[in-house]
Coordinates of C-alpha atoms in Angstrom, one line a residue:
M797 CA -112.9 -275.9 6.5
P798 CA -112.4 -276.1 2.7
K799 CA -112.3 -272.8 0.9
G800 CA -115.1 -272.0 -1.5
R801 CA -115.9 -269.3 -4.0
P802 CA -116.4 -265.9 -2.5
D803 CA -119.8 -265.6 -4.2
G804 CA -121.1 -268.8 -2.7
N805 CA -121.6 -270.5 -6.1
D806 CA -119.3 -273.4 -5.5
A807 CA -122.1 -275.8 -6.4
L808 CA -122.4 -274.3 -9.8
Q809 CA -118.8 -275.1 -10.7
P810 CA -118.2 -278.9 -10.4
A811 CA -114.6 -280.1 -10.8
P812 CA -113.8 -282.0 -14.0
R813 CA -114.7 -285.7 -13.7
R814 CA -112.2 -288.2 -14.9
D815 CA -113.0 -291.7 -16.2
G816 CA -111.2 -294.9 -16.9
A817 CA -107.7 -294.1 -18.2
G818 CA -107.8 -290.6 -16.8
V819 CA -109.5 -288.9 -19.8
P820 CA -111.2 -285.6 -18.7
D821 CA -115.0 -285.6 -19.1
L822 CA -114.6 -282.5 -21.2
A823 CA -112.7 -284.5 -23.9
R824 CA -115.5 -287.1 -23.9
R825 CA -118.1 -284.3 -24.5
L826 CA -115.9 -283.0 -27.4
L827 CA -116.0 -286.3 -29.0
V828 CA -119.8 -286.7 -28.9
G829 CA -121.1 -283.2 -28.6
G830 CA -120.5 -282.0 -32.2
L831 CA -117.5 -279.8 -31.4
A832 CA -114.8 -281.7 -33.2
G833 CA -114.2 -278.8 -35.5
L834 CA -112.9 -276.7 -32.6
A835 CA -110.0 -279.1 -31.7
P836 CA -107.2 -280.5 -33.8
A837 CA -108.1 -283.9 -35.3
T838 CA -104.8 -285.5 -34.1
A839 CA -105.5 -284.4 -30.5
L840 CA -109.0 -285.9 -30.6
A841 CA -107.6 -289.1 -32.1
R842 CA -105.2 -289.5 -29.2
V843 CA -108.0 -288.8 -26.7
A844 CA -110.2 -291.4 -28.4
A845 CA -107.5 -294.0 -28.3
H846 CA -107.3 -293.8 -24.5
A847 CA -111.0 -293.4 -23.8
P848 CA -112.6 -296.4 -22.1
V849 CA -115.2 -298.2 -24.1
H850 CA -118.4 -299.2 -22.3
A851 CA -120.3 -302.4 -23.1
G852 CA -123.4 -300.3 -23.9
A853 CA -121.5 -298.5 -26.6
I854 CA -120.3 -301.7 -28.2
H855 CA -123.8 -303.2 -28.2
H856 CA -125.2 -299.9 -29.7
H857 CA -122.6 -300.0 -32.5
A858 CA -123.2 -303.6 -33.1
A859 CA -126.9 -302.9 -33.7
G860 CA -125.8 -300.9 -36.8
A861 CA -126.6 -297.4 -35.5
V862 CA -125.4 -294.6 -37.8
H863 CA -123.5 -291.8 -36.1
A864 CA -124.0 -288.2 -37.4
P865 CA -120.8 -286.5 -38.6
L866 CA -119.3 -283.9 -36.3
H867 CA -119.4 -280.3 -37.5
A868 CA -118.0 -277.0 -36.3
P869 CA -120.7 -274.4 -35.3
A870 CA -121.9 -272.2 -38.1
I871 CA -120.9 -268.5 -38.0
I872 CA -124.0 -266.5 -38.6
G873 CA -124.1 -262.8 -39.7
R874 CA -121.3 -260.4 -40.4
A875 CA -119.7 -257.3 -39.0
A876 CA -121.5 -254.0 -39.4
P877 CA -120.1 -251.6 -42.0
P878 CA -117.9 -248.9 -40.7
R879 CA -119.5 -245.6 -39.7
P880 CA -118.9 -242.8 -42.3
L881 CA -116.3 -240.3 -41.3
V882 CA -117.3 -236.6 -41.6
M883 CA -114.5 -234.1 -41.9
L884 CA -115.3 -230.7 -40.4
D885 CA -113.2 -227.8 -41.5
P886 CA -113.4 -224.6 -39.4
G887 CA -112.3 -221.8 -41.8
H888 CA -109.2 -219.7 -41.3
G889 CA -107.2 -219.8 -38.0
G890 CA -103.9 -218.7 -36.6
K891 CA -102.5 -215.7 -38.3
D892 CA -105.5 -215.7 -40.7
P893 CA -108.4 -214.2 -38.7
G894 CA -110.9 -214.4 -41.6
A895 CA -113.7 -211.8 -41.6
I896 CA -113.8 -209.4 -38.7
G897 CA -117.3 -208.5 -37.5
I898 CA -118.7 -205.1 -36.7
S899 CA -118.1 -205.6 -33.0
G900 CA -114.7 -207.1 -33.6
T901 CA -115.6 -210.8 -33.6
Y902 CA -113.1 -212.9 -35.6
E903 CA -114.6 -215.4 -38.1
K904 CA -111.9 -218.0 -37.2
H905 CA -113.3 -218.1 -33.6
V906 CA -116.9 -218.4 -34.8
A907 CA -116.1 -221.1 -37.3
E908 CA -114.2 -223.2 -34.7
A909 CA -116.9 -222.9 -32.1
A910 CA -119.6 -223.9 -34.5
A911 CA -117.6 -226.8 -35.9
S912 CA -116.9 -228.0 -32.3
E913 CA -120.6 -228.0 -31.5
L914 CA -121.4 -229.9 -34.7
Q915 CA -118.8 -232.4 -33.8
R916 CA -120.3 -232.9 -30.4
Q917 CA -123.8 -233.5 -31.8
L918 CA -122.6 -235.8 -34.5
E919 CA -120.6 -238.0 -32.1
A920 CA -123.5 -238.0 -29.6
S921 CA -125.7 -239.5 -32.3
G922 CA -123.4 -242.6 -32.5
R923 CA -123.9 -242.7 -36.3
Y924 CA -120.7 -241.1 -37.4
R925 CA -117.0 -240.7 -36.9
V926 CA -115.9 -237.1 -36.9
A927 CA -112.5 -235.4 -37.5
M928 CA -111.5 -231.7 -37.6
T929 CA -108.9 -230.1 -39.8
R930 CA -108.1 -228.0 -36.8
A931 CA -109.3 -228.1 -33.2
D932 CA -107.4 -225.0 -32.1
D933 CA -106.3 -221.6 -33.4
R934 CA -103.8 -222.5 -36.0
F935 CA -103.2 -221.7 -39.7
I936 CA -103.6 -224.5 -42.2
P937 CA -103.2 -223.8 -46.0
L938 CA -106.2 -224.6 -48.1
E939 CA -104.4 -227.5 -49.9
G940 CA -103.5 -228.9 -46.5
R941 CA -107.1 -229.0 -45.4
V942 CA -108.0 -231.2 -48.4
D943 CA -105.0 -233.4 -47.7
I944 CA -106.1 -234.0 -44.2
A945 CA -109.5 -235.1 -45.4
H946 CA -107.9 -237.6 -47.8
S947 CA -105.6 -238.9 -45.1
H948 CA -108.6 -239.7 -43.0
K949 CA -110.5 -241.2 -45.9
A950 CA -113.4 -238.9 -45.2
S951 CA -116.8 -239.7 -46.6
L952 CA -117.9 -236.0 -46.5
F953 CA -116.1 -232.7 -46.2
I954 CA -117.8 -229.6 -44.7
S955 CA -116.0 -226.3 -44.5
M956 CA -117.6 -223.8 -42.1
H957 CA -117.4 -220.0 -42.5
A958 CA -119.0 -216.6 -41.7
D959 CA -117.6 -214.2 -44.2
A960 CA -118.1 -210.4 -44.7
L961 CA -119.5 -208.4 -47.6
T962 CA -119.2 -204.7 -48.5
N963 CA -123.0 -204.5 -48.3
R964 CA -123.7 -204.7 -44.6
A965 CA -127.5 -205.2 -45.2
V966 CA -127.0 -208.7 -46.6
R967 CA -127.6 -211.4 -44.1
G968 CA -128.5 -215.1 -44.1
A969 CA -126.9 -218.5 -44.5
S970 CA -125.9 -220.1 -47.8
V971 CA -124.0 -223.2 -49.1
Y972 CA -121.5 -223.5 -51.9
T973 CA -120.2 -226.3 -54.1
L974 CA -117.2 -226.3 -56.5
S975 CA -117.4 -225.0 -60.1
S976 CA -114.9 -223.4 -62.5
K977 CA -117.4 -220.5 -62.9
A978 CA -119.1 -218.6 -60.2
S979 CA -122.9 -218.7 -60.0
D980 CA -123.1 -214.9 -59.4
R981 CA -120.9 -211.9 -58.8
Q982 CA -121.3 -212.0 -55.0
T983 CA -120.2 -215.6 -54.9
A984 CA -117.2 -214.9 -57.2
M985 CA -116.1 -212.3 -54.7
L986 CA -116.4 -214.7 -51.8
A987 CA -114.4 -217.3 -53.6
R988 CA -111.6 -214.8 -54.3
T989 CA -111.6 -213.8 -50.6
E990 CA -111.5 -217.4 -49.4
N991 CA -108.9 -218.5 -51.9
S992 CA -106.6 -215.6 -50.9
A993 CA -106.3 -217.0 -47.4
D994 CA -103.2 -218.8 -48.5
R995 CA -101.4 -215.5 -48.7
Y996 CA -100.8 -216.0 -45.0
G997 CA -98.8 -219.0 -45.8
G998 CA -96.1 -217.1 -47.7
P999 CA -95.2 -216.7 -51.4
Q1000 CA -94.9 -220.5 -52.0
V1001 CA -98.7 -221.0 -52.0
H1002 CA -100.4 -220.1 -55.3
A1003 CA -103.6 -222.2 -55.1
D1004 CA -105.9 -219.3 -56.1
S1005 CA -104.7 -219.1 -59.7
P1006 CA -107.7 -219.1 -62.1
E1007 CA -106.0 -221.5 -64.4
V1008 CA -105.3 -223.9 -61.6
Q1009 CA -108.8 -223.7 -60.4
E1010 CA -110.3 -224.6 -63.8
I1011 CA -108.1 -227.6 -64.0
L1012 CA -109.0 -228.7 -60.4
A1013 CA -112.7 -228.3 -61.1
S1014 CA -112.4 -230.5 -64.2
L1015 CA -110.9 -233.4 -62.2
V1016 CA -113.8 -233.8 -59.8
T1017 CA -115.8 -236.9 -60.7
E1018 CA -119.4 -236.8 -61.6
E1019 CA -120.3 -238.9 -58.6
T1020 CA -118.5 -236.4 -56.3
R1021 CA -120.3 -233.5 -57.9
H1022 CA -123.6 -235.3 -57.5
G1023 CA -122.9 -236.0 -53.8
A1024 CA -121.9 -232.4 -53.1
A1025 CA -125.1 -231.1 -54.8
H1026 CA -127.2 -233.5 -52.8
M1027 CA -125.5 -232.4 -49.5
A1028 CA -126.0 -228.7 -50.4
S1029 CA -129.7 -229.3 -51.1
S1030 CA -130.0 -231.2 -47.8
I1031 CA -128.5 -228.3 -45.9
V1032 CA -130.8 -225.7 -47.5
T1033 CA -133.8 -227.9 -46.7
A1034 CA -132.7 -228.3 -43.0
F1035 CA -131.9 -224.6 -42.6
R1036 CA -135.0 -223.2 -44.1
P1037 CA -137.5 -223.6 -41.2
R1038 CA -135.1 -222.4 -38.5
I1039 CA -132.2 -220.3 -40.0
G1040 CA -132.5 -217.3 -42.3
L1041 CA -131.2 -217.9 -45.8
L1042 CA -130.0 -215.8 -48.7
Q1043 CA -132.5 -215.4 -51.5
H1044 CA -130.7 -218.0 -53.6
P1045 CA -128.9 -220.0 -50.9
S1046 CA -127.3 -222.8 -53.0
R1047 CA -124.4 -221.4 -55.0
H1048 CA -121.2 -222.4 -56.6
A1049 CA -117.7 -221.1 -57.4
S1050 CA -114.0 -222.2 -57.6
F1051 CA -113.3 -222.6 -53.9
V1052 CA -109.9 -224.2 -53.5
V1053 CA -110.9 -226.0 -50.3
L1054 CA -113.6 -227.9 -52.2
K1055 CA -111.3 -229.3 -54.9
S1056 CA -111.3 -233.0 -53.7
A1057 CA -111.9 -235.2 -56.7
D1058 CA -113.5 -238.0 -54.7
I1059 CA -114.9 -236.6 -51.5
P1060 CA -118.2 -234.7 -51.8
S1061 CA -117.4 -231.2 -50.3
V1062 CA -119.4 -228.2 -49.4
L1063 CA -118.7 -224.8 -47.9
V1064 CA -121.3 -223.4 -45.5
E1065 CA -121.6 -219.7 -44.8
M1066 CA -123.5 -219.6 -41.5
G1067 CA -124.1 -215.9 -41.9
F1068 CA -122.1 -212.7 -42.6
M1069 CA -119.9 -211.0 -40.0
S1070 CA -120.5 -207.7 -41.8
N1071 CA -124.2 -207.8 -40.7
H1072 CA -124.7 -206.9 -37.1
M1073 CA -127.6 -209.3 -36.6
D1074 CA -125.8 -212.2 -38.1
E1075 CA -122.7 -211.5 -36.1
A1076 CA -124.7 -211.1 -32.9
A1077 CA -126.5 -214.4 -33.5
L1078 CA -123.3 -216.3 -34.3
R1079 CA -121.7 -215.1 -31.1
Q1080 CA -124.4 -216.9 -29.1
A1081 CA -123.9 -220.6 -28.2
A1082 CA -127.6 -221.2 -28.4
H1083 CA -127.7 -220.1 -32.0
R1084 CA -124.7 -222.2 -32.9
M1085 CA -126.5 -225.2 -31.4
V1086 CA -129.5 -224.6 -33.7
V1087 CA -127.1 -224.3 -36.7
A1088 CA -125.4 -227.6 -35.7
G1089 CA -128.7 -229.3 -35.2
A1090 CA -129.8 -228.4 -38.7
M1091 CA -126.5 -229.6 -40.0
V1092 CA -126.9 -233.0 -38.3
Q1093 CA -130.4 -233.3 -39.9
A1094 CA -128.9 -232.5 -43.3
I1095 CA -126.1 -235.0 -42.8
D1096 CA -128.6 -237.7 -41.8
R1097 CA -130.6 -237.0 -44.9
Y1098 CA -127.5 -237.2 -47.1
F1099 CA -126.3 -240.6 -45.7
A1100 CA -129.9 -242.0 -45.8
T1101 CA -129.7 -242.0 -49.6
D1102 CA -128.6 -245.4 -50.8
S1103 CA -126.2 -244.1 -53.3
M1104 CA -124.5 -241.9 -50.8
V1105 CA -124.2 -244.7 -48.3
T1106 CA -122.6 -246.9 -51.0
H1107 CA -120.2 -244.1 -51.8
A1108 CA -119.3 -243.5 -48.2
T1109 CA -118.6 -247.1 -47.2
G1110 CA -117.2 -248.3 -50.5

């Protein structure tokens, strides 16, 4: 008994038919089916030379019929633009614990947990690629974090923190952009604290020099400043209905980690570890999910703006 296809579809797969001088039927269809552009011209010429000529074809040609030229199939459409890459930067890490909460919670752990949740939600949306400056408990200098963003050709840089203040009554989220001058005294103090994190990297790191910061701030392009301001505004809008904010939540100062000249960058303070209510909330996975959800909404709004999409995809 002849062997057939295991799926029983032998009848759907006829063997190639051969005619005349042994030319496969497939070659004949190539000659008359408009697919000449898919095969080399010399190969088709050799096939045509050996193909049998039927009397009907001679009679049709003699009648003066005009044959349409053969063309390759058209290629319609083009590849979708690449998804923008969002670089998430959990603050501190390793030998740098960051702020220590009233109950002993380390800022570095809160920042990493919140950034990991945000990464999960962004990737689940299917709209973005996501990278982290650190995905474990390690120390990375401030300059190194910016370098990582550049090596990934990031479209957006978000540094995530939960600092501490001397005034334990202050609570609420806020967002910061780069400027050579601080918007207020409290923000200037936060910037000094954040910029001093490089002290854990040894004496060779001096990124927190005021002179250096003023030069770095002057190198940021106007387009990048506009993008950072737009992202900061989007975060405040997304946070307002669901997360407590400082009275003036959008602020600026000379944060080293925001110094990229061409990647819009923001620093998000999710709350203050010095306030027992903020610390307790940030210890809860459910609250961090709410923070991440609001961040996704803000990122969606940012990339929905035509100018931002153009900047992100080049």
